[in-house]
PDB file of C-alpha atoms in Angstrom:
ATOM      1  CA  MET A  45      -3.649 -22.831   7.474  1.00 50.00           C
ATOM      2  CA  LYS A  46      -1.020 -23.189   9.102  1.00 64.00           C
ATOM      3  CA  ASP A  47      -0.393 -27.084   7.474  1.00 69.00           C
ATOM      4  CA  CYS A  48       1.100 -27.004   3.450  1.00 76.00           C
ATOM      5  CA  SER A  49       0.761 -30.091   2.801  1.00 84.00           C
ATOM      6  CA  LEU A  50      -2.644 -29.479   1.272  1.00 92.00           C
ATOM      7  CA  TYR A  51      -0.794 -27.916  -1.529  1.00 96.00           C
ATOM      8  CA  HIS A  52       2.416 -30.870  -2.176  1.00 94.00           C
ATOM      9  CA  PRO A  53       2.591 -34.029   0.438  1.00 91.00           C
ATOM     10  CA  GLU A  54       6.065 -32.906   0.334  1.00 93.00           C
ATOM     11  CA  THR A  55       8.778 -29.761   0.813  1.00 95.00           C
ATOM     12  CA  PRO A  56      11.365 -30.308  -1.637  1.00 97.00           C
ATOM     13  CA  ASP A  57      15.296 -29.947   0.372  1.00 97.00           C
ATOM     14  CA  PHE A  58      15.968 -26.775  -1.531  1.00 98.00           C
ATOM     15  CA  LEU A  59      12.806 -25.306  -0.549  1.00 97.00           C
ATOM     16  CA  LYS A  60      12.710 -26.120   3.263  1.00 97.00           C
ATOM     17  CA  ALA A  61      16.172 -24.961   3.478  1.00 98.00           C
ATOM     18  CA  ALA A  62      16.188 -21.609   1.558  1.00 98.00           C
ATOM     19  CA  ALA A  63      12.506 -21.784   4.277  1.00 97.00           C
ATOM     20  CA  GLU A  64      15.142 -21.676   7.249  1.00 97.00           C
ATOM     21  CA  THR A  65      17.031 -19.212   6.550  1.00 98.00           C
ATOM     22  CA  GLN A  66      16.631 -14.965   8.868  1.00 97.00           C
ATOM     23  CA  PRO A  67      15.212 -13.364   6.589  1.00 97.00           C
ATOM     24  CA  MET A  68      12.433 -15.669   5.912  1.00 98.00           C
ATOM     25  CA  GLN A  69      11.994 -17.320   9.903  1.00 98.00           C
ATOM     26  CA  ARG A  70      11.476 -12.813  10.086  1.00 97.00           C
ATOM     27  CA  LEU A  71       8.200 -13.471   8.045  1.00 97.00           C
ATOM     28  CA  LYS A  72       6.546 -16.508  11.464  1.00 97.00           C
ATOM     29  CA  ALA A  73       6.046 -12.668  13.535  1.00 97.00           C
ATOM     30  CA  VAL A  74       4.402 -11.045  10.517  1.00 97.00           C
ATOM     31  CA  GLY A  75       0.360 -11.792  10.076  1.00 95.00           C
ATOM     32  CA  MET A  76      -1.023 -11.924   6.237  1.00 94.00           C
ATOM     33  CA  ASN A  77      -4.141  -9.175   8.551  1.00 93.00           C
ATOM     34  CA  CYS A  78      -1.980  -6.334   8.385  1.00 93.00           C
ATOM     35  CA  GLY A  79      -2.217  -6.001  12.197  1.00 94.00           C
ATOM     36  CA  CYS A  80      -6.285  -5.532  12.549  1.00 95.00           C
ATOM     37  CA  GLU A  81      -6.230  -9.477  14.504  1.00 95.00           C
ATOM     38  CA  TYR A  82      -4.749  -7.081  17.200  1.00 96.00           C
ATOM     39  CA  THR A  83      -8.189  -5.039  17.436  1.00 97.00           C
ATOM     40  CA  SER A  84     -11.077  -6.237  19.024  1.00 97.00           C
ATOM     41  CA  PHE A  85     -13.072  -5.952  16.177  1.00 96.00           C
ATOM     42  CA  PRO A  86     -15.161  -9.529  16.393  1.00 94.00           C
ATOM     43  CA  ARG A  87     -14.245 -10.830  12.106  1.00 89.00           C
ATOM     44  CA  PHE A  88     -10.178 -10.285  13.201  1.00 91.00           C
ATOM     45  CA  GLN A  89     -10.738 -11.642  16.598  1.00 86.00           C
ATOM     46  CA  ARG A  90     -12.104 -14.948  15.534  1.00 81.00           C
ATOM     47  CA  CYS A  91      -8.802 -15.271  13.652  1.00 82.00           C
ATOM     48  CA  THR A  92      -6.798 -17.912  14.906  1.00 80.00           C
ATOM     49  CA  ALA A  93      -1.996 -17.012  13.572  1.00 83.00           C
ATOM     50  CA  TYR A  94      -2.103 -16.879  10.219  1.00 91.00           C
ATOM     51  CA  SER A  95       1.343 -15.482   9.281  1.00 96.00           C
ATOM     52  CA  ARG A  96       3.460 -14.393   5.602  1.00 96.00           C
ATOM     53  CA  TYR A  97       6.083 -17.260   6.690  1.00 97.00           C
ATOM     54  CA  ASP A  98       2.836 -19.591   6.115  1.00 96.00           C
ATOM     55  CA  HIS A  99       1.578 -17.540   3.476  1.00 97.00           C
ATOM     56  CA  SER A 100       5.339 -17.705   1.716  1.00 97.00           C
ATOM     57  CA  VAL A 101       5.377 -21.480   1.557  1.00 97.00           C
ATOM     58  CA  GLY A 102       2.751 -22.321   0.888  1.00 97.00           C
ATOM     59  CA  VAL A 103       2.782 -20.195  -2.491  1.00 98.00           C
ATOM     60  CA  GLY A 104       6.488 -21.957  -2.378  1.00 98.00           C
ATOM     61  CA  LEU A 105       4.985 -25.513  -2.527  1.00 98.00           C
ATOM     62  CA  ILE A 106       2.277 -24.228  -4.790  1.00 98.00           C
ATOM     63  CA  VAL A 107       4.657 -23.329  -7.753  1.00 98.00           C
ATOM     64  CA  TRP A 108       6.342 -26.122  -7.461  1.00 98.00           C
ATOM     65  CA  HIS A 109       3.276 -29.279  -7.688  1.00 98.00           C
ATOM     66  CA  PHE A 110       2.503 -26.937 -10.528  1.00 98.00           C
ATOM     67  CA  THR A 111       5.809 -26.090 -12.665  1.00 98.00           C
ATOM     68  CA  ALA A 112       8.407 -28.571 -10.441  1.00 98.00           C
ATOM     69  CA  SER A 113      10.921 -25.589 -11.364  1.00 98.00           C
ATOM     70  CA  PRO A 114      13.111 -23.964  -8.415  1.00 98.00           C
ATOM     71  CA  ALA A 115      13.721 -20.730  -9.482  1.00 98.00           C
ATOM     72  CA  GLN A 116       9.936 -20.073  -9.825  1.00 98.00           C
ATOM     73  CA  ALA A 117       9.371 -22.060  -6.975  1.00 98.00           C
ATOM     74  CA  LEU A 118      12.551 -19.706  -4.522  1.00 98.00           C
ATOM     75  CA  ALA A 119      10.740 -16.855  -6.588  1.00 98.00           C
ATOM     76  CA  GLY A 120       7.425 -17.591  -4.972  1.00 98.00           C
ATOM     77  CA  LEU A 121       8.423 -18.562  -1.744  1.00 98.00           C
ATOM     78  CA  PHE A 122      10.747 -15.554  -1.239  1.00 98.00           C
ATOM     79  CA  HIS A 123       8.333 -12.362  -3.248  1.00 96.00           C
ATOM     80  CA  ASP A 124       7.039 -11.805   0.831  1.00 96.00           C
ATOM     81  CA  ILE A 125      10.681 -11.525   1.906  1.00 96.00           C
ATOM     82  CA  SER A 126      11.229  -7.670   2.163  1.00 94.00           C
ATOM     83  CA  THR A 127       7.170  -7.496   3.728  1.00 94.00           C
ATOM     84  CA  PRO A 128       7.877  -5.120   7.222  1.00 94.00           C
ATOM     85  CA  ALA A 129       5.730  -5.160  10.321  1.00 96.00           C
ATOM     86  CA  PHE A 130       1.645  -4.982   9.875  1.00 95.00           C
ATOM     87  CA  SER A 131       2.055  -6.099   5.862  1.00 91.00           C
ATOM     88  CA  HIS A 132       0.733  -3.208   3.748  1.00 91.00           C
ATOM     89  CA  VAL A 133      -0.128  -1.002   6.444  1.00 92.00           C
ATOM     90  CA  VAL A 134       2.801   1.338   5.648  1.00 87.00           C
ATOM     91  CA  ASP A 135       1.542   0.957   2.108  1.00 84.00           C
ATOM     92  CA  PHE A 136      -1.060   3.100   3.140  1.00 83.00           C
ATOM     93  CA  LEU A 137       1.968   5.547   5.293  1.00 83.00           C
ATOM     94  CA  ARG A 138       3.367   5.187   1.993  1.00 81.00           C
ATOM     95  CA  GLY A 139       0.895   6.649   0.410  1.00 75.00           C
ATOM     96  CA  ASP A 140       0.674   3.190  -2.270  1.00 64.00           C
ATOM     97  CA  HIS A 141      -2.538   1.971  -0.908  1.00 56.00           C
ATOM     98  CA  LEU A 142      -4.369   1.686  -4.067  1.00 53.00           C
ATOM     99  CA  ARG A 143      -2.162  -0.902  -5.098  1.00 57.00           C
ATOM    100  CA  GLN A 144      -0.387  -2.184  -2.982  1.00 49.00           C
ATOM    101  CA  GLU A 145       2.900  -2.780  -3.998  1.00 60.00           C
ATOM    102  CA  SER A 146       5.380  -1.165  -2.372  1.00 53.00           C
ATOM    103  CA  THR A 147       6.113  -3.548   0.556  1.00 54.00           C
ATOM    104  CA  GLU A 148       8.199  -6.228  -2.187  1.00 59.00           C
ATOM    105  CA  ASP A 149      10.872  -2.979  -2.362  1.00 67.00           C
ATOM    106  CA  GLY A 150      13.429  -4.725  -1.110  1.00 86.00           C
ATOM    107  CA  THR A 151      12.928  -8.026  -2.365  1.00 93.00           C
ATOM    108  CA  THR A 152      17.123  -7.768  -4.464  1.00 94.00           C
ATOM    109  CA  GLU A 153      18.634  -6.148  -1.048  1.00 94.00           C
ATOM    110  CA  LEU A 154      17.826  -8.601   1.267  1.00 94.00           C
ATOM    111  CA  ILE A 155      18.582 -11.786  -1.304  1.00 96.00           C
ATOM    112  CA  ASP A 156      21.703 -10.309  -1.913  1.00 95.00           C
ATOM    113  CA  GLY A 157      22.772  -9.349   1.814  1.00 95.00           C
ATOM    114  CA  SER A 158      21.530 -13.580   2.923  1.00 96.00           C
ATOM    115  CA  PRO A 159      24.506 -15.208   3.163  1.00 97.00           C
ATOM    116  CA  GLU A 160      22.507 -18.537   3.633  1.00 97.00           C
ATOM    117  CA  ILE A 161      20.505 -17.396   0.538  1.00 98.00           C
ATOM    118  CA  ARG A 162      23.327 -16.661  -2.232  1.00 97.00           C
ATOM    119  CA  SER A 163      24.562 -20.491  -0.898  1.00 97.00           C
ATOM    120  CA  LEU A 164      21.676 -21.963  -1.644  1.00 98.00           C
ATOM    121  CA  LEU A 165      21.246 -20.636  -4.742  1.00 98.00           C
ATOM    122  CA  ARG A 166      25.276 -21.587  -5.966  1.00 98.00           C
ATOM    123  CA  SER A 167      24.036 -24.481  -5.478  1.00 98.00           C
ATOM    124  CA  LEU A 168      21.157 -24.806  -7.885  1.00 98.00           C
ATOM    125  CA  GLY A 169      23.150 -23.024 -10.630  1.00 98.00           C
ATOM    126  CA  LEU A 170      21.205 -20.179 -10.233  1.00 98.00           C
ATOM    127  CA  THR A 171      20.972 -16.003  -9.565  1.00 97.00           C
ATOM    128  CA  THR A 172      19.695 -14.244  -7.623  1.00 97.00           C
ATOM    129  CA  ALA A 173      17.806 -12.703 -10.825  1.00 96.00           C
ATOM    130  CA  ASP A 174      16.246 -15.851 -11.082  1.00 98.00           C
ATOM    131  CA  VAL A 175      14.644 -15.432  -7.989  1.00 98.00           C
ATOM    132  CA  CYS A 176      13.945 -11.707  -6.834  1.00 96.00           C
ATOM    133  CA  ASP A 177      10.889 -10.825  -9.113  1.00 96.00           C
ATOM    134  CA  TYR A 178       8.150 -13.769  -8.751  1.00 97.00           C
ATOM    135  CA  HIS A 179       6.014 -11.421 -11.629  1.00 96.00           C
ATOM    136  CA  ARG A 180       7.623 -12.778 -14.368  1.00 96.00           C
ATOM    137  CA  TYR A 181       6.181 -16.620 -13.292  1.00 98.00           C
ATOM    138  CA  PRO A 182       3.351 -16.735 -13.644  1.00 97.00           C
ATOM    139  CA  VAL A 183       2.025 -19.814 -11.940  1.00 98.00           C
ATOM    140  CA  ALA A 184       3.242 -17.697  -9.262  1.00 98.00           C
ATOM    141  CA  ASP A 185       1.964 -14.582 -10.115  1.00 97.00           C
ATOM    142  CA  ASN A 186      -0.311 -12.224 -12.954  1.00 96.00           C
ATOM    143  CA  ASP A 187      -1.967  -9.627 -13.304  1.00 95.00           C
ATOM    144  CA  ALA A 188      -5.883  -9.210 -11.436  1.00 94.00           C
ATOM    145  CA  PRO A 189      -8.611 -11.255 -12.042  1.00 97.00           C
ATOM    146  CA  ARG A 190      -5.851 -13.722 -12.689  1.00 98.00           C
ATOM    147  CA  LEU A 191      -5.318 -16.874 -10.945  1.00 98.00           C
ATOM    148  CA  SER A 192      -2.186 -17.355  -9.184  1.00 98.00           C
ATOM    149  CA  ALA A 193      -0.479 -19.193  -6.967  1.00 98.00           C
ATOM    150  CA  ASP A 194      -0.010 -15.567  -4.204  1.00 98.00           C
ATOM    151  CA  ARG A 195      -3.857 -15.384  -4.621  1.00 98.00           C
ATOM    152  CA  LEU A 196      -4.538 -18.935  -4.500  1.00 98.00           C
ATOM    153  CA  GLU A 197      -2.775 -19.060  -1.544  1.00 97.00           C
ATOM    154  CA  TYR A 198      -4.549 -16.111   0.255  1.00 97.00           C
ATOM    155  CA  SER A 199      -7.880 -16.749  -0.689  1.00 97.00           C
ATOM    156  CA  LEU A 200      -7.743 -20.820   1.371  1.00 97.00           C
ATOM    157  CA  GLY A 201      -6.162 -19.031   4.328  1.00 95.00           C
ATOM    158  CA  ASN A 202      -8.179 -16.541   4.050  1.00 95.00           C
ATOM    159  CA  LEU A 203     -11.537 -18.582   3.302  1.00 96.00           C
ATOM    160  CA  VAL A 204     -10.902 -20.842   6.934  1.00 94.00           C
ATOM    161  CA  GLN A 205     -10.074 -18.116   8.861  1.00 92.00           C
ATOM    162  CA  PHE A 206     -12.835 -15.889   7.933  1.00 93.00           C
ATOM    163  CA  GLY A 207     -14.415 -19.797   8.250  1.00 92.00           C
ATOM    164  CA  PHE A 208     -16.280 -19.560   4.479  1.00 95.00           C
ATOM    165  CA  ALA A 209     -14.734 -23.106   4.040  1.00 95.00           C
ATOM    166  CA  ASP A 210     -13.939 -25.729   5.778  1.00 94.00           C
ATOM    167  CA  GLU A 211     -10.039 -27.926   4.990  1.00 93.00           C
ATOM    168  CA  LYS A 212     -12.130 -30.231   2.718  1.00 95.00           C
ATOM    169  CA  THR A 213     -13.775 -28.319   0.747  1.00 96.00           C
ATOM    170  CA  VAL A 214      -9.801 -26.230   0.404  1.00 97.00           C
ATOM    171  CA  LYS A 215      -8.836 -29.443  -0.633  1.00 96.00           C
ATOM    172  CA  ALA A 216     -11.664 -30.301  -2.621  1.00 97.00           C
ATOM    173  CA  ILE A 217     -11.276 -26.152  -4.755  1.00 98.00           C
ATOM    174  CA  TYR A 218      -7.315 -27.181  -4.622  1.00 98.00           C
ATOM    175  CA  ASP A 219      -7.465 -30.756  -6.169  1.00 98.00           C
ATOM    176  CA  ASP A 220      -9.232 -29.144  -9.008  1.00 98.00           C
ATOM    177  CA  LEU A 221      -7.082 -26.883 -10.118  1.00 98.00           C
ATOM    178  CA  THR A 222      -4.062 -27.521 -13.227  1.00 98.00           C
ATOM    179  CA  VAL A 223      -2.671 -25.064 -15.461  1.00 98.00           C
ATOM    180  CA  GLY A 224      -4.379 -24.032 -18.506  1.00 98.00           C
ATOM    181  CA  GLU A 225      -3.923 -21.639 -21.087  1.00 97.00           C
ATOM    182  CA  ASN A 226      -5.164 -18.556 -20.603  1.00 97.00           C
ATOM    183  CA  GLU A 227      -6.392 -15.821 -23.557  1.00 95.00           C
ATOM    184  CA  ASP A 228      -2.497 -14.437 -23.658  1.00 95.00           C
ATOM    185  CA  GLY A 229      -1.076 -17.353 -24.722  1.00 96.00           C
ATOM    186  CA  ARG A 230       0.787 -18.151 -21.658  1.00 97.00           C
ATOM    187  CA  PRO A 231       0.313 -20.122 -18.130  1.00 98.00           C
ATOM    188  CA  GLU A 232      -2.213 -19.837 -16.281  1.00 98.00           C
ATOM    189  CA  LEU A 233      -3.747 -21.710 -12.939  1.00 98.00           C
ATOM    190  CA  THR A 234      -6.425 -22.763 -14.315  1.00 98.00           C
ATOM    191  CA  PHE A 235     -10.290 -24.785 -12.876  1.00 98.00           C
ATOM    192  CA  ARG A 236     -11.427 -27.993 -14.593  1.00 98.00           C
ATOM    193  CA  THR A 237     -14.901 -27.483 -13.268  1.00 98.00           C
ATOM    194  CA  GLY A 238     -16.439 -24.964 -14.141  1.00 98.00           C
ATOM    195  CA  GLU A 239     -18.395 -25.869 -10.599  1.00 98.00           C
ATOM    196  CA  THR A 240     -15.379 -26.043  -8.046  1.00 98.00           C
ATOM    197  CA  ALA A 241     -14.375 -22.597 -10.344  1.00 98.00           C
ATOM    198  CA  LEU A 242     -18.035 -21.012  -8.858  1.00 98.00           C
ATOM    199  CA  ARG A 243     -17.554 -22.174  -5.675  1.00 98.00           C
ATOM    200  CA  PHE A 244     -13.804 -20.427  -5.552  1.00 98.00           C
ATOM    201  CA  ALA A 245     -14.581 -17.485  -7.640  1.00 98.00           C
ATOM    202  CA  ARG A 246     -17.390 -16.932  -4.358  1.00 98.00           C
ATOM    203  CA  GLY A 247     -14.817 -17.746  -1.642  1.00 98.00           C
ATOM    204  CA  ALA A 248     -12.830 -15.519  -2.904  1.00 98.00           C
ATOM    205  CA  LEU A 249     -15.265 -12.165  -3.167  1.00 98.00           C
ATOM    206  CA  ARG A 250     -17.015 -12.805   0.019  1.00 98.00           C
ATOM    207  CA  CYS A 251     -13.006 -13.081   1.073  1.00 97.00           C
ATOM    208  CA  SER A 252     -12.510  -9.551  -1.234  1.00 97.00           C
ATOM    209  CA  LYS A 253     -15.101  -7.523   0.244  1.00 97.00           C
ATOM    210  CA  VAL A 254     -13.163  -8.246   4.343  1.00 96.00           C
ATOM    211  CA  TYR A 255     -10.646  -6.940   3.032  1.00 94.00           C
ATOM    212  CA  VAL A 256     -12.069  -3.577   2.043  1.00 95.00           C
ATOM    213  CA  SER A 257     -14.703  -3.603   5.193  1.00 97.00           C
ATOM    214  CA  ASP A 258     -15.233  -0.708   7.001  1.00 97.00           C
ATOM    215  CA  GLU A 259     -13.616  -2.494   9.880  1.00 97.00           C
ATOM    216  CA  ASP A 260      -9.856  -3.620   8.067  1.00 96.00           C
ATOM    217  CA  ARG A 261      -9.776  -0.246   5.992  1.00 95.00           C
ATOM    218  CA  TYR A 262     -10.002   2.375   9.558  1.00 97.00           C
ATOM    219  CA  ALA A 263      -8.054  -0.102  10.821  1.00 96.00           C
ATOM    220  CA  MET A 264      -4.810  -0.425   8.270  1.00 94.00           C
ATOM    221  CA  GLN A 265      -5.791   3.730   8.103  1.00 94.00           C
ATOM    222  CA  MET A 266      -5.406   4.422  12.190  1.00 96.00           C
ATOM    223  CA  LEU A 267      -2.098   1.755  12.804  1.00 96.00           C
ATOM    224  CA  ALA A 268      -0.520   3.819   9.709  1.00 95.00           C
ATOM    225  CA  GLU A 269      -0.956   6.850  11.134  1.00 95.00           C
ATOM    226  CA  LEU A 270      -0.139   5.903  14.900  1.00 96.00           C
ATOM    227  CA  LEU A 271       3.013   4.137  13.107  1.00 96.00           C
ATOM    228  CA  GLY A 272       3.694   7.700  11.640  1.00 94.00           C
ATOM    229  CA  ALA A 273       3.401   9.569  14.514  1.00 96.00           C
ATOM    230  CA  ALA A 274       5.580   7.559  16.452  1.00 96.00           C
ATOM    231  CA  VAL A 275       8.720   7.531  13.511  1.00 94.00           C
ATOM    232  CA  LYS A 276       8.162  11.587  13.461  1.00 94.00           C
ATOM    233  CA  LYS A 277       8.493  11.443  16.710  1.00 96.00           C
ATOM    234  CA  GLY A 278      11.236   9.015  16.782  1.00 97.00           C
ATOM    235  CA  VAL A 279       9.601   6.847  18.827  1.00 97.00           C
ATOM    236  CA  LEU A 280      10.503   4.103  15.477  1.00 96.00           C
ATOM    237  CA  THR A 281      12.371   4.190  12.321  1.00 94.00           C
ATOM    238  CA  LEU A 282      11.261   2.939   9.210  1.00 90.00           C
ATOM    239  CA  ARG A 283      14.361   1.078   9.591  1.00 93.00           C
ATOM    240  CA  ASP A 284      12.697  -0.788  11.752  1.00 95.00           C
ATOM    241  CA  LEU A 285       9.395  -1.525  10.177  1.00 94.00           C
ATOM    242  CA  ALA A 286      11.948  -4.274   9.060  1.00 94.00           C
ATOM    243  CA  ARG A 287      11.796  -5.705  11.708  1.00 96.00           C
ATOM    244  CA  THR A 288       8.646  -8.202  13.339  1.00 97.00           C
ATOM    245  CA  GLU A 289       5.514  -7.117  15.249  1.00 97.00           C
ATOM    246  CA  PRO A 290       6.634  -8.167  19.043  1.00 97.00           C
ATOM    247  CA  GLU A 291       9.816  -5.910  18.131  1.00 98.00           C
ATOM    248  CA  VAL A 292       8.178  -2.663  16.714  1.00 97.00           C
ATOM    249  CA  LEU A 293       5.259  -2.710  19.902  1.00 98.00           C
ATOM    250  CA  SER A 294       7.792  -3.020  22.319  1.00 98.00           C
ATOM    251  CA  ARG A 295       9.159  -0.101  20.779  1.00 97.00           C
ATOM    252  CA  LEU A 296       5.914   1.656  20.721  1.00 97.00           C
ATOM    253  CA  ARG A 297       5.548   0.531  24.446  1.00 97.00           C
ATOM    254  CA  ALA A 298       8.297   2.002  25.666  1.00 98.00           C
ATOM    255  CA  ASP A 299       6.622   5.430  24.681  1.00 98.00           C
ATOM    256  CA  ALA A 300       3.734   6.524  27.436  1.00 97.00           C
ATOM    257  CA  GLU A 301       2.232   8.416  24.646  1.00 97.00           C
ATOM    258  CA  PHE A 302       2.264   5.077  21.880  1.00 98.00           C
ATOM    259  CA  ALA A 303       1.463   2.891  24.603  1.00 98.00           C
ATOM    260  CA  GLN A 304      -1.491   4.799  25.510  1.00 98.00           C
ATOM    261  CA  ARG A 305      -2.402   4.852  21.652  1.00 97.00           C
ATOM    262  CA  TRP A 306      -1.648   1.684  20.826  1.00 98.00           C
ATOM    263  CA  GLU A 307      -4.402  -0.180  23.619  1.00 98.00           C
ATOM    264  CA  ALA A 308      -6.702   2.286  22.013  1.00 97.00           C
ATOM    265  CA  PHE A 309      -6.401   0.971  19.275  1.00 98.00           C
ATOM    266  CA  ARG A 310      -6.512  -2.514  19.769  1.00 97.00           C
ATOM    267  CA  ALA A 311      -9.505  -1.237  22.217  1.00 98.00           C
ATOM    268  CA  TYR A 312     -11.807  -1.158  18.417  1.00 97.00           C
ATOM    269  CA  ARG A 313     -14.809  -2.531  18.331  1.00 97.00           C
ATOM    270  CA  GLU A 314     -16.975  -1.412  16.665  1.00 97.00           C
ATOM    271  CA  ILE A 315     -17.211   0.689  12.392  1.00 97.00           C
ATOM    272  CA  LEU A 316     -19.594   4.071  12.573  1.00 97.00           C
ATOM    273  CA  SER A 317     -20.119   5.464   9.284  1.00 97.00           C
ATOM    274  CA  ALA A 318     -22.251   8.436   8.196  1.00 97.00           C
ATOM    275  CA  ASP A 319     -21.854  10.614   4.972  1.00 96.00           C
ATOM    276  CA  ARG A 320     -20.016  13.570   6.955  1.00 96.00           C
ATOM    277  CA  PRO A 321     -18.195  12.751   9.907  1.00 96.00           C
ATOM    278  CA  GLY A 322     -19.232  13.212  14.206  1.00 91.00           C
ATOM    279  CA  THR A 323     -18.497  15.719  15.833  1.00 92.00           C
ATOM    280  CA  ASP A 324     -15.914  13.619  18.041  1.00 93.00           C
ATOM    281  CA  GLY A 325     -14.104  10.617  17.844  1.00 93.00           C
ATOM    282  CA  ASP A 326     -10.930  10.139  13.771  1.00 96.00           C
ATOM    283  CA  TRP A 327     -12.925  10.164  11.502  1.00 98.00           C
ATOM    284  CA  ARG A 328     -11.600   8.892   8.452  1.00 97.00           C
ATOM    285  CA  VAL A 329     -12.311   8.635   4.179  1.00 97.00           C
ATOM    286  CA  ILE A 330     -10.177   6.199   3.527  1.00 94.00           C
ATOM    287  CA  PRO A 331     -10.248   4.266  -0.428  1.00 92.00           C
ATOM    288  CA  ALA A 332      -8.259   0.782  -0.648  1.00 90.00           C
ATOM    289  CA  LYS A 333      -7.430  -1.958  -3.416  1.00 90.00           C
ATOM    290  CA  LYS A 334     -10.274  -4.129  -4.749  1.00 94.00           C
ATOM    291  CA  ARG A 335      -8.566  -7.905  -5.042  1.00 94.00           C
ATOM    292  CA  ARG A 336     -10.762 -10.038  -6.677  1.00 96.00           C
ATOM    293  CA  ILE A 337     -10.351 -13.204  -9.017  1.00 98.00           C
ATOM    294  CA  ASP A 338     -12.592 -14.282 -12.284  1.00 98.00           C
ATOM    295  CA  PRO A 339     -10.521 -17.757 -13.386  1.00 98.00           C
ATOM    296  CA  LEU A 340     -10.361 -20.296 -15.814  1.00 98.00           C
ATOM    297  CA  ILE A 341     -12.504 -23.200 -16.567  1.00 98.00           C
ATOM    298  CA  LEU A 342     -10.166 -24.994 -18.882  1.00 98.00           C
ATOM    299  CA  GLY A 343     -11.782 -24.715 -22.137  1.00 96.00           C
ATOM    300  CA  ARG A 344     -14.718 -22.483 -21.119  1.00 97.00           C
ATOM    301  CA  GLY A 345     -13.641 -19.017 -20.781  1.00 97.00           C
ATOM    302  CA  ARG A 346     -13.420 -16.772 -17.290  1.00 98.00           C
ATOM    303  CA  THR A 347     -16.206 -17.298 -14.525  1.00 98.00           C
ATOM    304  CA  SER A 348     -17.741 -14.863 -14.738  1.00 98.00           C
ATOM    305  CA  ALA A 349     -18.321 -16.046 -18.237  1.00 97.00           C
ATOM    306  CA  CYS A 350     -19.748 -18.639 -17.234  1.00 98.00           C
ATOM    307  CA  PHE A 351     -22.198 -18.059 -14.883  1.00 98.00           C
ATOM    308  CA  PRO A 352     -22.876 -13.865 -15.296  1.00 98.00           C
ATOM    309  CA  SER A 353     -24.275 -14.200 -12.425  1.00 98.00           C
ATOM    310  CA  PHE A 354     -20.931 -13.933 -10.888  1.00 98.00           C
ATOM    311  CA  GLY A 355     -20.058 -11.918 -12.979  1.00 97.00           C
ATOM    312  CA  GLU A 356     -23.090  -9.110 -11.742  1.00 98.00           C
ATOM    313  CA  GLU A 357     -21.557  -9.926  -8.545  1.00 98.00           C
ATOM    314  CA  LEU A 358     -17.701  -9.229  -9.556  1.00 98.00           C
ATOM    315  CA  LEU A 359     -19.148  -5.791 -10.639  1.00 97.00           C
ATOM    316  CA  ASN A 360     -21.482  -4.944  -7.979  1.00 98.00           C
ATOM    317  CA  PHE A 361     -18.912  -5.778  -5.689  1.00 97.00           C
ATOM    318  CA  LEU A 362     -15.962  -3.777  -8.140  1.00 97.00           C
ATOM    319  CA  GLN A 363     -19.133  -0.369  -7.817  1.00 97.00           C
ATOM    320  CA  MET A 364     -19.691  -0.241  -3.600  1.00 96.00           C
ATOM    321  CA  PRO A 365     -18.898   2.686  -2.719  1.00 96.00           C
ATOM    322  CA  GLN A 366     -16.071   3.883  -0.496  1.00 96.00           C
ATOM    323  CA  ASP A 367     -16.412   7.172  -0.562  1.00 96.00           C
ATOM    324  CA  TYR A 368     -18.513   8.132   2.744  1.00 97.00           C
ATOM    325  CA  TRP A 369     -17.372   8.620   6.474  1.00 98.00           C
ATOM    326  CA  VAL A 370     -15.985   6.056   8.859  1.00 98.00           C
ATOM    327  CA  CYS A 371     -15.553   6.015  12.457  1.00 98.00           C
ATOM    328  CA  GLY A 372     -14.166   3.190  15.074  1.00 97.00           C
ATOM    329  CA  ARG A 373     -15.791   2.745  18.076  1.00 96.00           C
ATOM    330  CA  ALA A 374     -13.719   1.176  21.437  1.00 95.00           C
TER     331      ALA A 374
END
């Protein structure tokens, strides 16, 4: 969902200037679907381009819309500035795939290392400390299963990407939001009506099931192994992963072995699953982070409390097993 005017009718000049800096522009060539879009799995073949840049600008605009705070909006914009090529695949490479937070490493260094960003911050009377950690601003980010600008943007974006909702429905969801007060007395994005909260919560849950589907988990694990082997052989360096995806792919394709391995990765079309590994193929048991959202309804509490059937759906999702073997096939 590239049209971010849904989130705010106009992009303020400071946010536009920040988005035009080189570290942010790099994110135009880093995808949201963590390499899955390069495979032949039908689910991801239907997706259109959705970059970390699109997501970041959307988060910045959502935060600006609800807070009118330049510091908070910039923190939202910059929250993925250090995301490497193939995004959370690198979490699998680093062994952080159950938390998926290692992609945030280096945010402060990137901001400090950009003369453009430092100049912009000075003009606004801000420092790196004001914008390098979006976790300090609860509208931008908070602990799951609460709703934040980050979770909201990728959920709305993927509802459209995966064909679970059209843009008219997404707009109706967004227009129902306000800022309320959660159980801890902190601000949180909150729905005005229960019906809209339930529609969003169920849609976000459908997206969450995609994020931990057999295809998604397998693609991320196998791409992580491919990248790790390329680093070990010297075809890539870990520093290369801080570049764009086309740059990384260019290096892989320049090596005969990894050009072949990349094409084999791209050919994955279906997944087999079993209680024990088969005798051929690359079988793996792959646990992964289960993302969840249980939004607030103004004056009524969490959606799961107001709609017990959704609470059961959420619990069933959290209890879904990931302890079986999976294998990709062309």
